[in-house]
Short mmCIF file of C-alpha atoms and ligand atoms in Angstrom, two decimals:
data_model
loop_
_atom_site.label_atom_id
_atom_site.label_comp_id
_atom_site.label_asym_id
_atom_site.label_seq_id
_atom_site.Cartn_x
_atom_site.Cartn_y
_atom_site.Cartn_z
CA MET B 1 52.77 37.53 50.27
CA GLY B 2 51.68 40.55 51.91
CA LYS B 3 54.44 43.03 53.04
CA GLN B 4 53.50 42.61 57.10
CA VAL B 5 53.70 38.75 56.79
CA TYR B 6 57.47 39.57 55.19
CA LEU B 7 58.26 42.07 57.90
CA VAL B 8 57.30 39.26 60.79
CA LEU B 9 59.13 36.73 58.96
CA MET B 10 62.32 38.88 59.04
CA LEU B 11 61.68 40.05 62.88
CA PHE B 12 61.52 36.24 63.38
CA PHE B 13 64.62 35.28 61.85
CA SER B 14 66.57 37.84 62.78
CA ILE B 15 65.87 36.49 66.37
CA ALA B 16 66.36 33.06 65.69
CA ILE B 17 69.89 33.84 63.98
CA ALA B 18 70.70 36.17 66.75
CA ALA B 19 70.05 34.22 69.72
CA PRO B 20 72.75 31.32 69.38
CA GLY B 21 75.37 33.65 69.07
CA ASP B 22 77.96 32.01 71.10
CA ASP B 23 78.14 29.00 69.16
CA ILE B 24 80.84 31.01 67.19
CA PRO B 25 83.82 31.17 68.74
CA MET B 26 84.51 35.20 68.68
CA GLY B 27 87.85 36.48 68.13
CA SER B 28 89.54 32.69 69.00
CA TRP B 29 90.83 33.42 65.26
CA LEU B 30 93.46 35.97 66.41
CA GLN B 31 95.30 33.50 68.65
CA ALA B 32 94.75 30.46 65.87
CA LYS B 33 97.07 29.30 63.69
CA GLU B 34 95.89 29.37 60.26
CA LYS B 35 95.79 25.80 58.67
CA VAL B 36 95.81 24.76 54.86
CA THR B 37 93.09 22.31 53.57
CA GLN B 38 93.32 20.95 50.06
CA LEU B 39 90.49 18.97 48.48
CA GLN B 40 90.34 17.44 45.13
CA LEU B 41 86.18 16.84 44.67
CA TYR B 42 84.42 16.72 41.10
CA VAL B 43 81.19 18.75 40.03
CA GLN B 44 78.91 16.84 38.21
CA ASP B 45 76.57 19.43 36.40
CA ILE B 46 73.22 17.88 34.64
CA LEU B 47 71.29 19.48 31.79
CA SER B 48 69.52 16.90 30.43
CA GLY B 49 66.48 14.28 31.70
CA PRO B 50 63.92 15.87 33.86
CA ASN B 51 66.08 16.85 36.92
CA PRO B 52 68.26 19.38 35.56
CA SER B 53 71.23 20.46 38.19
CA ASN B 54 71.75 23.35 35.92
CA VAL B 55 68.83 25.81 34.91
CA GLN B 56 68.65 28.89 32.52
CA VAL B 57 66.62 31.67 34.55
CA ALA B 58 66.79 34.46 31.83
CA SER B 59 68.42 36.25 28.85
CA ALA B 60 68.49 38.82 26.72
CA ASN B 61 66.93 39.24 23.47
CA SER B 62 70.12 39.45 21.83
CA THR B 63 71.71 36.35 23.68
CA PHE B 64 70.81 33.19 21.72
CA THR B 65 72.14 35.30 18.39
CA SER B 66 75.14 36.10 20.18
CA PRO B 67 78.10 33.96 19.43
CA THR B 68 79.27 34.17 23.22
CA LEU B 69 75.30 33.61 24.62
CA PHE B 70 76.12 36.78 26.29
CA GLY B 71 73.45 37.80 28.84
CA LEU B 72 72.62 33.85 29.32
CA VAL B 73 72.18 33.43 33.74
CA ALA B 74 71.79 30.50 35.13
CA VAL B 75 71.39 28.91 38.71
CA LEU B 76 72.61 25.65 39.49
CA ASP B 77 72.88 22.97 42.58
CA ASP B 78 75.34 20.65 40.99
CA PRO B 79 76.42 17.26 43.23
CA VAL B 80 79.78 17.33 44.31
CA ARG B 81 81.74 13.93 44.33
CA THR B 82 84.93 12.22 45.23
CA GLU B 83 85.05 10.78 41.66
CA PRO B 84 84.01 12.00 38.36
CA ASN B 85 81.43 9.12 38.51
CA PRO B 86 77.86 9.33 38.75
CA ASP B 87 77.94 6.71 41.14
CA ALA B 88 80.53 8.02 43.35
CA GLU B 89 79.88 9.69 46.77
CA ILE B 90 78.40 13.07 47.19
CA VAL B 91 79.80 15.19 49.72
CA GLY B 92 78.60 18.47 48.98
CA ARG B 93 76.32 20.66 46.38
CA ALA B 94 77.98 23.46 44.36
CA GLN B 95 74.69 25.89 44.80
CA GLY B 96 74.48 29.59 42.85
CA LEU B 97 74.75 31.24 39.79
CA PHE B 98 76.52 32.30 36.34
CA ALA B 99 76.06 34.22 33.91
CA PHE B 100 77.56 34.06 30.74
CA ALA B 101 79.26 37.46 30.80
CA SER B 102 82.00 38.37 28.11
CA LEU B 103 81.34 39.83 24.76
CA GLU B 104 84.71 38.24 23.31
CA GLU B 105 84.48 34.43 24.26
CA ILE B 106 82.22 31.73 25.94
CA SER B 107 83.35 32.84 29.61
CA LEU B 108 81.14 33.23 32.83
CA HIS B 109 81.17 34.51 35.59
CA PHE B 110 80.33 32.34 38.76
CA THR B 111 79.27 32.89 41.83
CA PHE B 112 78.23 29.86 44.26
CA ASP B 113 78.60 28.24 47.31
CA LEU B 114 79.99 24.40 47.85
CA VAL B 115 77.75 23.04 50.46
CA PHE B 116 79.45 20.10 52.35
CA THR B 117 76.72 17.59 53.23
CA GLY B 118 78.93 14.77 53.75
CA GLY B 119 82.31 13.43 55.12
CA GLU B 120 84.33 15.34 58.03
CA TYR B 121 83.92 18.92 56.42
CA ASN B 122 79.67 17.93 56.42
CA GLY B 123 77.42 21.77 57.75
CA SER B 124 80.59 23.70 56.41
CA VAL B 125 80.75 26.35 53.43
CA LEU B 126 83.23 27.35 50.84
CA ASN B 127 81.98 30.76 49.64
CA ILE B 128 83.45 31.22 45.90
CA VAL B 129 83.29 33.87 43.25
CA GLY B 130 85.25 33.92 39.85
CA HIS B 131 86.25 34.20 35.62
CA ASN B 132 85.22 30.81 34.18
CA PRO B 133 86.23 31.09 30.60
CA TYR B 134 84.89 27.77 29.90
CA LEU B 135 86.30 26.45 26.80
CA HIS B 136 90.36 26.58 28.39
CA GLU B 137 91.90 23.83 29.16
CA TYR B 138 92.53 25.32 32.79
CA ARG B 139 90.94 28.07 34.95
CA GLU B 140 90.63 29.01 38.11
CA LEU B 141 88.30 30.43 40.47
CA SER B 142 88.48 31.97 44.01
CA VAL B 143 87.33 31.45 47.73
CA VAL B 144 86.58 34.46 48.91
CA GLY B 145 85.12 33.00 52.69
CA GLY B 146 83.92 30.12 54.39
CA THR B 147 81.90 28.69 57.14
CA GLY B 148 82.08 26.24 60.40
CA PHE B 149 85.66 24.38 59.34
CA PHE B 150 86.48 27.10 57.25
CA GLN B 151 85.84 30.20 59.11
CA LEU B 152 87.65 32.82 57.47
CA ALA B 153 88.82 31.12 53.83
CA ARG B 154 90.42 32.18 51.15
CA GLY B 155 91.86 30.06 48.73
CA ILE B 156 92.22 29.09 44.74
CA ILE B 157 90.62 26.62 42.86
CA GLY B 158 92.15 24.82 39.77
CA VAL B 159 89.57 23.53 37.60
CA ARG B 160 89.48 21.14 34.41
CA THR B 161 86.60 19.98 32.24
CA VAL B 162 87.03 15.73 32.67
CA SER B 163 83.98 14.97 30.53
CA PHE B 164 81.48 17.17 28.60
CA ASN B 165 78.88 14.96 26.34
CA SER B 166 78.21 17.19 23.41
CA SER B 167 74.92 15.56 22.81
CA THR B 168 73.33 16.49 26.76
CA GLY B 169 75.68 19.06 27.72
CA ASP B 170 76.39 16.96 31.19
CA ALA B 171 80.04 17.52 32.26
CA PHE B 172 82.00 16.39 35.55
CA PHE B 173 84.66 19.15 36.30
CA GLN B 174 87.73 18.44 38.62
CA TYR B 175 88.51 21.17 41.17
CA ASN B 176 91.55 21.17 42.85
CA ILE B 177 90.87 23.24 46.12
CA THR B 178 93.66 25.25 48.53
CA VAL B 179 92.05 27.31 51.17
CA LEU B 180 93.63 28.92 54.04
CA HIS B 181 91.30 29.26 57.39
CA TYR B 182 91.27 29.23 60.37
C1 NAG J 1 62.50 41.73 23.42
O1 NAG J 1 61.63 41.31 22.88
C2 NAG J 1 60.37 41.11 23.29
C3 NAG J 1 59.34 39.83 22.30
O2 NAG J 1 60.12 40.45 20.84
C4 NAG J 1 59.87 42.90 22.88
O3 NAG J 1 58.80 42.58 23.23
C5 NAG J 1 60.88 43.78 23.58
O4 NAG J 1 60.56 44.69 23.53
C6 NAG J 1 62.17 43.26 23.51
N1 NAG J 1 62.89 44.10 24.43
C7 NAG J 1 63.96 44.80 24.22
C8 NAG J 1 64.74 45.06 25.34
O5 NAG J 1 64.48 45.04 22.92
C1 NAG J 2 75.09 15.66 57.86
O1 NAG J 2 75.05 16.89 59.18
C2 NAG J 2 73.34 16.83 58.51
C3 NAG J 2 73.09 17.93 59.88
O2 NAG J 2 74.12 17.72 61.09
C4 NAG J 2 73.08 15.17 59.18
O3 NAG J 2 71.60 15.42 59.19
C5 NAG J 2 73.56 14.52 58.05
O4 NAG J 2 73.08 13.16 58.72
C6 NAG J 2 74.75 14.29 58.16
N1 NAG J 2 75.32 13.69 56.75
C7 NAG J 2 76.32 12.29 56.88
C8 NAG J 2 76.55 12.27 55.53
O5 NAG J 2 76.90 12.40 57.22
C1 NAG J 3 94.91 18.55 40.03
O1 NAG J 3 95.86 17.95 40.52
C2 NAG J 3 96.31 16.86 39.72
C3 NAG J 3 97.65 16.26 40.73
O2 NAG J 3 96.83 15.87 41.57
C4 NAG J 3 96.55 17.36 38.82
O3 NAG J 3 96.98 16.22 37.89
C5 NAG J 3 96.06 17.84 37.97
O4 NAG J 3 96.07 18.31 36.86
C6 NAG J 3 95.22 19.04 38.78
N1 NAG J 3 93.76 19.57 38.37
C7 NAG J 3 93.79 21.05 38.41
C8 NAG J 3 92.36 21.27 37.74
O5 NAG J 3 94.38 21.84 38.69
C1 NAG J 4 75.87 10.97 26.06
O1 NAG J 4 74.58 10.97 26.54
C2 NAG J 4 73.81 9.85 25.72
C3 NAG J 4 72.64 10.18 26.12
O2 NAG J 4 72.40 9.90 27.42
C4 NAG J 4 74.45 8.86 25.11
O3 NAG J 4 73.48 8.04 24.87
C5 NAG J 4 75.58 8.99 25.45
O4 NAG J 4 76.39 7.73 25.42
C6 NAG J 4 76.64 10.04 25.86
N1 NAG J 4 77.90 9.87 25.17
C7 NAG J 4 79.16 9.53 26.12
C8 NAG J 4 80.39 9.81 25.61
O5 NAG J 4 79.25 9.55 27.28
#
């Protein structure tokens, strides 16, 4: 795409974003009472088959001789379900990326959005960041922001692997989410 087309597109999007600004009740948070929402959800990570939801996008030359896969970067768009079962209802998608970021152990740096696509939070988003030492029984991620129902969110997520297929790499993770928001 030429630079000029790009600039015109950016201008278009900045106008489109600026116009409906009244939708956000600016300042109303200051009077509102903070709420707590707790959710238990299951993230389905699909590495196998023709439509993986987790794909490697980059690595270093040394990644595959590293015992911790240091330097591997992947992008995910994992279905988020109500139960750890591939037939359970999908209420959202975990969209973002992670990197194998430790020289000492298999540990991921995560940064992704939990985008709700159904249920009562449809259209809202939680922004999630954190340190994920994958082989530990229990780990925690942080909720650092949110939109829609979850404005000004912050919170904590307990994560456990509930199933892992060692031949395919497919897995389900339990996410116990506690969020403070307005
Ligand atoms: C990585 O490996 C490729 C292919 O062997 C080589 O051309 C390249 O220089 C290497 N890069 C680094 C940073 O070592
Ligand atoms: C979620 O919201 C979108 C956009 O408003 C709508 O098209 C979709 O039907 C909704 N999905 C569910 C499951 O309610
Ligand atoms: C989630 O909460 C349940 C209790 O409701 C608990 O049994 C489970 O271990 C918790 N899981 C995580 C990952 O924190
Ligand atoms: C792992 O996946 C393979 C291939 O789909 C399947 O045959 C096998 O039953 C699965 N194993 C478990 C423990 O679910």
